[in-house]
Structure formats: C-alpha cells, structure tokens
Amino acid sequence: DTGVSQNPRHKITKRGQNVTFRCDPISEHNRLYWYRQTLGQGPEFLTYFQNEAQLEKSRLLSDRFSAERPKGSFSTLEIQRTEQGDSAMYLCASSPGTSGSIQSQYFGAGTRLSVL
Amino acid sequence: GIQVEQSPPDLILQEGANSTLRCNFSDSVNNLQWFHQNPWGQLINLFYIPSGTKQNGRLSATTVATERYSLLYISSSQTTDSGVYFCAVEADTGNQFYFGTGTSLTVIP
C-alpha cells in the first residue's frame, strides 16, 4: 500500500490551455474525492466517485472541469481553457467504504497548478 | 451547505504546552474528521469522530453531535505538531464534505 498518488506534482500552463491531472487511490478504496485548495483556505470539495460512478458534484465544478474514474480505479481531472483563477492545489483523497470509520479519507500530496 | 467554523485561527505554543482546538458546525453530520496539514502541505487523517471521544497518543478528540461541536486536544506539544489543523464534516443529508478554515499551530522550542 503506497498511499494515494497524484501526478504531476506541479503543472505550469498558459491561460487557455487544457490540463489533466491523475490520481491513483489506495488499492481497493472504492470512494475517491477531488478537492481544490487555495492559499490560506481549507480544501473545497469538487466531486466524488463511488467506484466508477460520479455521485456528487459541487457548484464549484464549472463546465470547464470534468472528472472521470474509468473502471473504478484511477481518476483524472481535466480543466479546459484554464484561467488564472484556476491556480490552486488540487487534492485527491480516497476512502475504503461508505459507513462508519471506513469513511476516513486519505489524501495524496496534491498537484499544484499555476496558470500564467 | 454546512458552515464549519474553527477557533482559534492561529495559536503559538511553547513546546510541552497543551492546547484545545474547536470546530463548530451548523447542521447534523454523519461524518466528522480531523486532519493535520504539515508544513509541506500533506494532509494527514487524525480522527474519524462523528460522535464520542477517541484518543491516539498525545492527541484526543471529542464530538458532541447534539451541540454541533468537536474539540481536538493536543497534550505535551512538540515542534512536529506545527501546521494547520482542519475539521471536515459531511452532512447527514448529502455527500459533500465541508472543511473549516483551519487552526494554524506553531510550536516553538
């Protein structure tokens, strides 16, 4: 068990470009979450998956954002036509299950996005 | 959505001191977790505690769900305890998680 893995760790892009981030959850964790964190703030929920199904999306997730989790394993978060306001740390977390203490979330190290 | 307020926003302690961090939330929850974000940005799960009391070494947490608050106790603080402590909740009516703005703790030797 190597923990939640996120790639890349850092991404610098120009405004208007598309970017894609990857998250590999802990093996056999069936819940996967995406968050965004800006400096001095707590993480903001974006979306979550139960296996391959995307069950909840925040209003923060504009139509430029899309997330997938094919086959219920790794997940990708794509941002199209990036804007400077998208600059943030993007965090992924996973949890083993849906009830009791197995809802505990385990976070990856994040992908820091800078939009120039 | 649920409002999550943490206090104090900032805390400076001498090594060896004890502290209490508070998390207030505005609605009923079925999931409450405490996290520590270290100076390198990694979020570490401390407790899953929607109700009751738990202890893990020098840390303990208590959630009084009926009064909508949770407390995190740090005893005999060490410099490695420095960082930001977050409380996160999930409403029992939905699947979104809400984080507080955190308590920034600095432990000085």
Coordinates of C-alpha atoms in Angstrom, one line a residue:
Chain A
D1 CA 0.0 0.0 0.0
T2 CA 1.8 3.1 -1.2
G3 CA -0.9 5.6 -0.4
V4 CA -2.7 8.0 -2.7
S5 CA -0.6 9.0 -5.6
Q6 CA -1.1 12.2 -7.7
N7 CA 0.7 13.2 -10.9
P8 CA 2.1 15.6 -11.8
R9 CA 3.1 17.3 -8.6
H10 CA 3.5 20.6 -10.3
K11 CA 2.0 22.0 -13.5
I12 CA 2.6 25.4 -15.1
T13 CA 0.4 26.3 -18.0
K14 CA -0.6 29.3 -20.0
R15 CA -4.1 30.7 -19.8
G16 CA -6.4 29.0 -22.3
Q17 CA -4.6 25.7 -22.3
N18 CA -6.1 22.4 -21.2
V19 CA -4.6 20.4 -18.3
T20 CA -5.2 16.9 -16.9
F21 CA -4.3 15.5 -13.5
R22 CA -4.2 11.9 -12.4
C23 CA -5.0 10.3 -9.1
D24 CA -4.3 6.7 -8.1
P25 CA -6.2 5.9 -4.9
I26 CA -5.2 3.3 -2.3
S27 CA -5.9 -0.1 -3.7
E28 CA -9.4 -1.3 -3.1
H29 CA -10.7 2.0 -1.9
N30 CA -14.0 2.5 -3.6
R31 CA -14.6 6.1 -2.8
L32 CA -12.4 8.8 -4.5
Y33 CA -12.7 12.6 -3.9
W34 CA -11.3 15.7 -5.6
Y35 CA -10.7 19.0 -3.7
R36 CA -9.2 22.3 -4.6
Q37 CA -7.2 24.4 -2.0
T38 CA -6.0 27.9 -2.3
L39 CA -3.6 29.7 0.0
G40 CA -4.8 30.2 3.5
Q41 CA -8.1 28.3 2.9
G42 CA -9.3 24.8 3.7
P43 CA -9.9 22.3 0.9
E44 CA -13.0 22.9 -1.2
F45 CA -15.0 19.8 -2.3
L46 CA -15.2 19.4 -6.0
T47 CA -16.6 15.9 -6.7
Y48 CA -16.6 12.3 -5.6
F49 CA -16.9 8.8 -7.1
Q50 CA -18.2 5.6 -5.7
N51 CA -16.4 3.1 -7.8
E52 CA -16.8 4.4 -11.4
A53 CA -20.0 6.4 -10.7
Q54 CA -19.7 10.2 -10.1
L55 CA -22.2 10.7 -7.4
E56 CA -21.8 14.3 -6.3
K57 CA -20.5 17.5 -8.0
S58 CA -20.0 20.8 -6.3
R59 CA -21.3 24.0 -7.9
L60 CA -17.6 25.0 -8.0
L61 CA -17.1 22.4 -10.7
S62 CA -17.9 24.6 -13.8
D63 CA -18.5 23.1 -17.2
R64 CA -14.7 23.6 -17.9
F65 CA -14.0 20.9 -15.4
S66 CA -14.6 17.2 -15.9
A67 CA -13.6 14.2 -13.9
E68 CA -13.6 10.5 -14.7
R69 CA -12.9 7.3 -13.0
P70 CA -13.0 4.6 -15.6
K71 CA -13.3 1.0 -14.2
G72 CA -13.4 2.4 -10.7
S73 CA -9.6 2.6 -10.3
F74 CA -7.6 5.8 -11.1
S75 CA -9.2 9.1 -11.7
T76 CA -8.5 12.1 -14.0
L77 CA -9.5 15.7 -13.5
E78 CA -9.4 17.8 -16.7
I79 CA -9.6 21.6 -16.8
Q80 CA -10.3 23.1 -20.2
R81 CA -9.4 26.6 -21.2
T82 CA -7.6 27.3 -18.0
E83 CA -8.0 30.7 -16.3
Q84 CA -5.7 32.4 -13.8
G85 CA -8.3 31.8 -11.1
D86 CA -7.8 28.1 -11.5
S87 CA -4.4 28.4 -10.0
A88 CA -4.5 26.2 -6.8
M89 CA -3.5 22.9 -5.2
Y90 CA -5.7 20.1 -6.5
L91 CA -6.0 17.3 -3.9
C92 CA -7.3 13.8 -4.3
A93 CA -8.4 11.5 -1.4
S94 CA -9.8 8.0 -1.2
S95 CA -11.6 6.1 1.5
P96 CA -12.3 2.4 1.8
G97 CA -16.1 2.4 2.2
T98 CA -19.3 4.2 2.9
S99 CA -20.2 3.7 6.5
G100 CA -18.5 4.0 9.9
S101 CA -14.8 4.6 10.3
I102 CA -14.1 3.2 6.8
Q103 CA -15.2 6.6 5.6
S104 CA -11.9 8.0 6.7
Q105 CA -10.2 9.8 3.9
Y106 CA -6.6 9.5 2.9
F107 CA -5.1 12.3 0.9
G108 CA -2.4 12.5 -1.8
A109 CA 0.3 15.1 -1.9
G110 CA -1.6 17.2 -4.4
T111 CA -0.9 18.7 -7.8
R112 CA -0.1 22.4 -7.7
L113 CA -1.4 24.3 -10.8
S114 CA -0.1 27.7 -11.8
V115 CA -1.8 29.4 -14.7
L116 CA 0.2 32.2 -16.2
Chain B
G1 CA -24.1 23.8 2.7
I2 CA -22.9 23.3 6.2
Q3 CA -20.9 26.1 7.8
V4 CA -17.8 25.0 9.6
E5 CA -16.0 27.4 12.0
Q6 CA -12.7 26.7 13.7
S7 CA -11.1 28.5 16.5
P8 CA -8.7 29.9 17.3
P9 CA -7.4 30.8 13.8
D10 CA -3.8 31.0 15.0
L11 CA -2.1 29.5 18.0
I12 CA 1.5 29.8 19.2
L13 CA 2.7 27.4 21.9
Q14 CA 5.8 26.7 23.8
E15 CA 7.0 23.1 23.4
G16 CA 5.4 20.9 26.1
A17 CA 2.2 23.0 26.4
N18 CA -1.3 21.7 26.0
S19 CA -4.0 23.1 23.6
T20 CA -7.6 22.7 22.7
L21 CA -8.9 23.4 19.1
R22 CA -12.6 23.8 18.5
C23 CA -14.8 23.1 15.5
N24 CA -18.4 24.3 15.3
F25 CA -20.7 23.1 12.6
S26 CA -24.1 24.4 11.6
D27 CA -26.1 21.2 10.8
S28 CA -26.3 17.5 11.7
V29 CA -23.5 15.4 10.4
N30 CA -22.8 11.7 9.8
N31 CA -19.0 12.2 9.2
L32 CA -16.5 14.4 11.0
Q33 CA -12.8 14.1 10.6
W34 CA -9.8 16.0 11.9
F35 CA -6.8 16.5 9.7
H36 CA -3.3 17.9 10.2
Q37 CA -1.7 19.6 7.2
N38 CA 2.0 19.6 7.7
P39 CA 4.3 22.4 6.5
W40 CA 4.9 20.5 3.2
G41 CA 1.1 20.5 2.5
Q42 CA 0.4 16.9 3.2
L43 CA -3.0 16.3 4.8
I44 CA -2.9 13.5 7.5
N45 CA -6.0 11.9 8.8
L46 CA -6.0 12.2 12.6
F47 CA -9.5 11.1 13.7
Y48 CA -12.8 9.9 12.3
I49 CA -15.2 11.1 15.0
P50 CA -18.8 11.9 14.2
S51 CA -19.6 11.4 17.9
G52 CA -17.9 10.4 21.2
T53 CA -14.3 10.5 22.3
K54 CA -11.2 8.9 20.8
Q55 CA -7.5 9.1 21.9
N56 CA -4.4 8.4 19.9
G57 CA -1.2 9.0 21.9
R58 CA -0.9 12.7 22.8
L59 CA -4.0 13.6 20.7
S60 CA -7.6 13.1 21.6
A61 CA -10.9 14.3 20.2
T62 CA -14.4 14.7 21.4
T63 CA -17.5 15.4 19.3
V64 CA -20.8 16.4 20.9
A65 CA -23.1 15.9 17.9
T66 CA -26.2 17.2 19.7
E67 CA -24.5 20.5 20.3
R68 CA -22.7 20.6 17.0
Y69 CA -19.1 20.9 18.0
S70 CA -15.9 19.0 18.2
L71 CA -12.7 19.5 20.1
L72 CA -9.2 18.4 19.4
Y73 CA -6.8 18.2 22.3
I74 CA -3.0 18.2 21.9
S75 CA -1.0 17.5 25.0
S76 CA 2.7 17.9 25.6
S77 CA 3.1 19.7 22.2
Q78 CA 6.1 19.1 20.0
T79 CA 7.6 21.2 17.2
T80 CA 6.5 18.5 14.8
D81 CA 2.9 19.3 15.7
S82 CA 3.2 22.6 13.9
G83 CA 1.0 23.0 10.8
V84 CA -2.7 23.6 10.1
Y85 CA -5.4 21.6 11.7
F86 CA -8.7 21.2 9.8
C87 CA -12.0 19.9 10.8
A88 CA -14.2 18.4 7.9
V89 CA -17.8 17.4 8.0
E90 CA -20.3 15.6 5.8
A91 CA -24.0 16.5 6.3
D92 CA -26.3 13.6 7.0
T93 CA -28.4 14.8 4.2
G94 CA -25.8 14.8 1.5
N95 CA -22.4 13.6 0.2
Q96 CA -20.4 16.8 0.1
F97 CA -17.6 17.4 2.5
Y98 CA -17.0 20.8 4.0
F99 CA -13.7 21.9 5.6
G100 CA -13.2 24.7 8.1
T101 CA -10.7 27.4 7.6
G102 CA -8.3 25.7 10.0
T103 CA -6.2 26.5 13.0
S104 CA -2.6 27.3 12.3
L105 CA -0.4 26.0 15.1
T106 CA 3.2 26.9 15.7
V107 CA 5.1 25.1 18.4
I108 CA 8.3 26.8 19.4
P109 CA 11.2 25.1 21.2

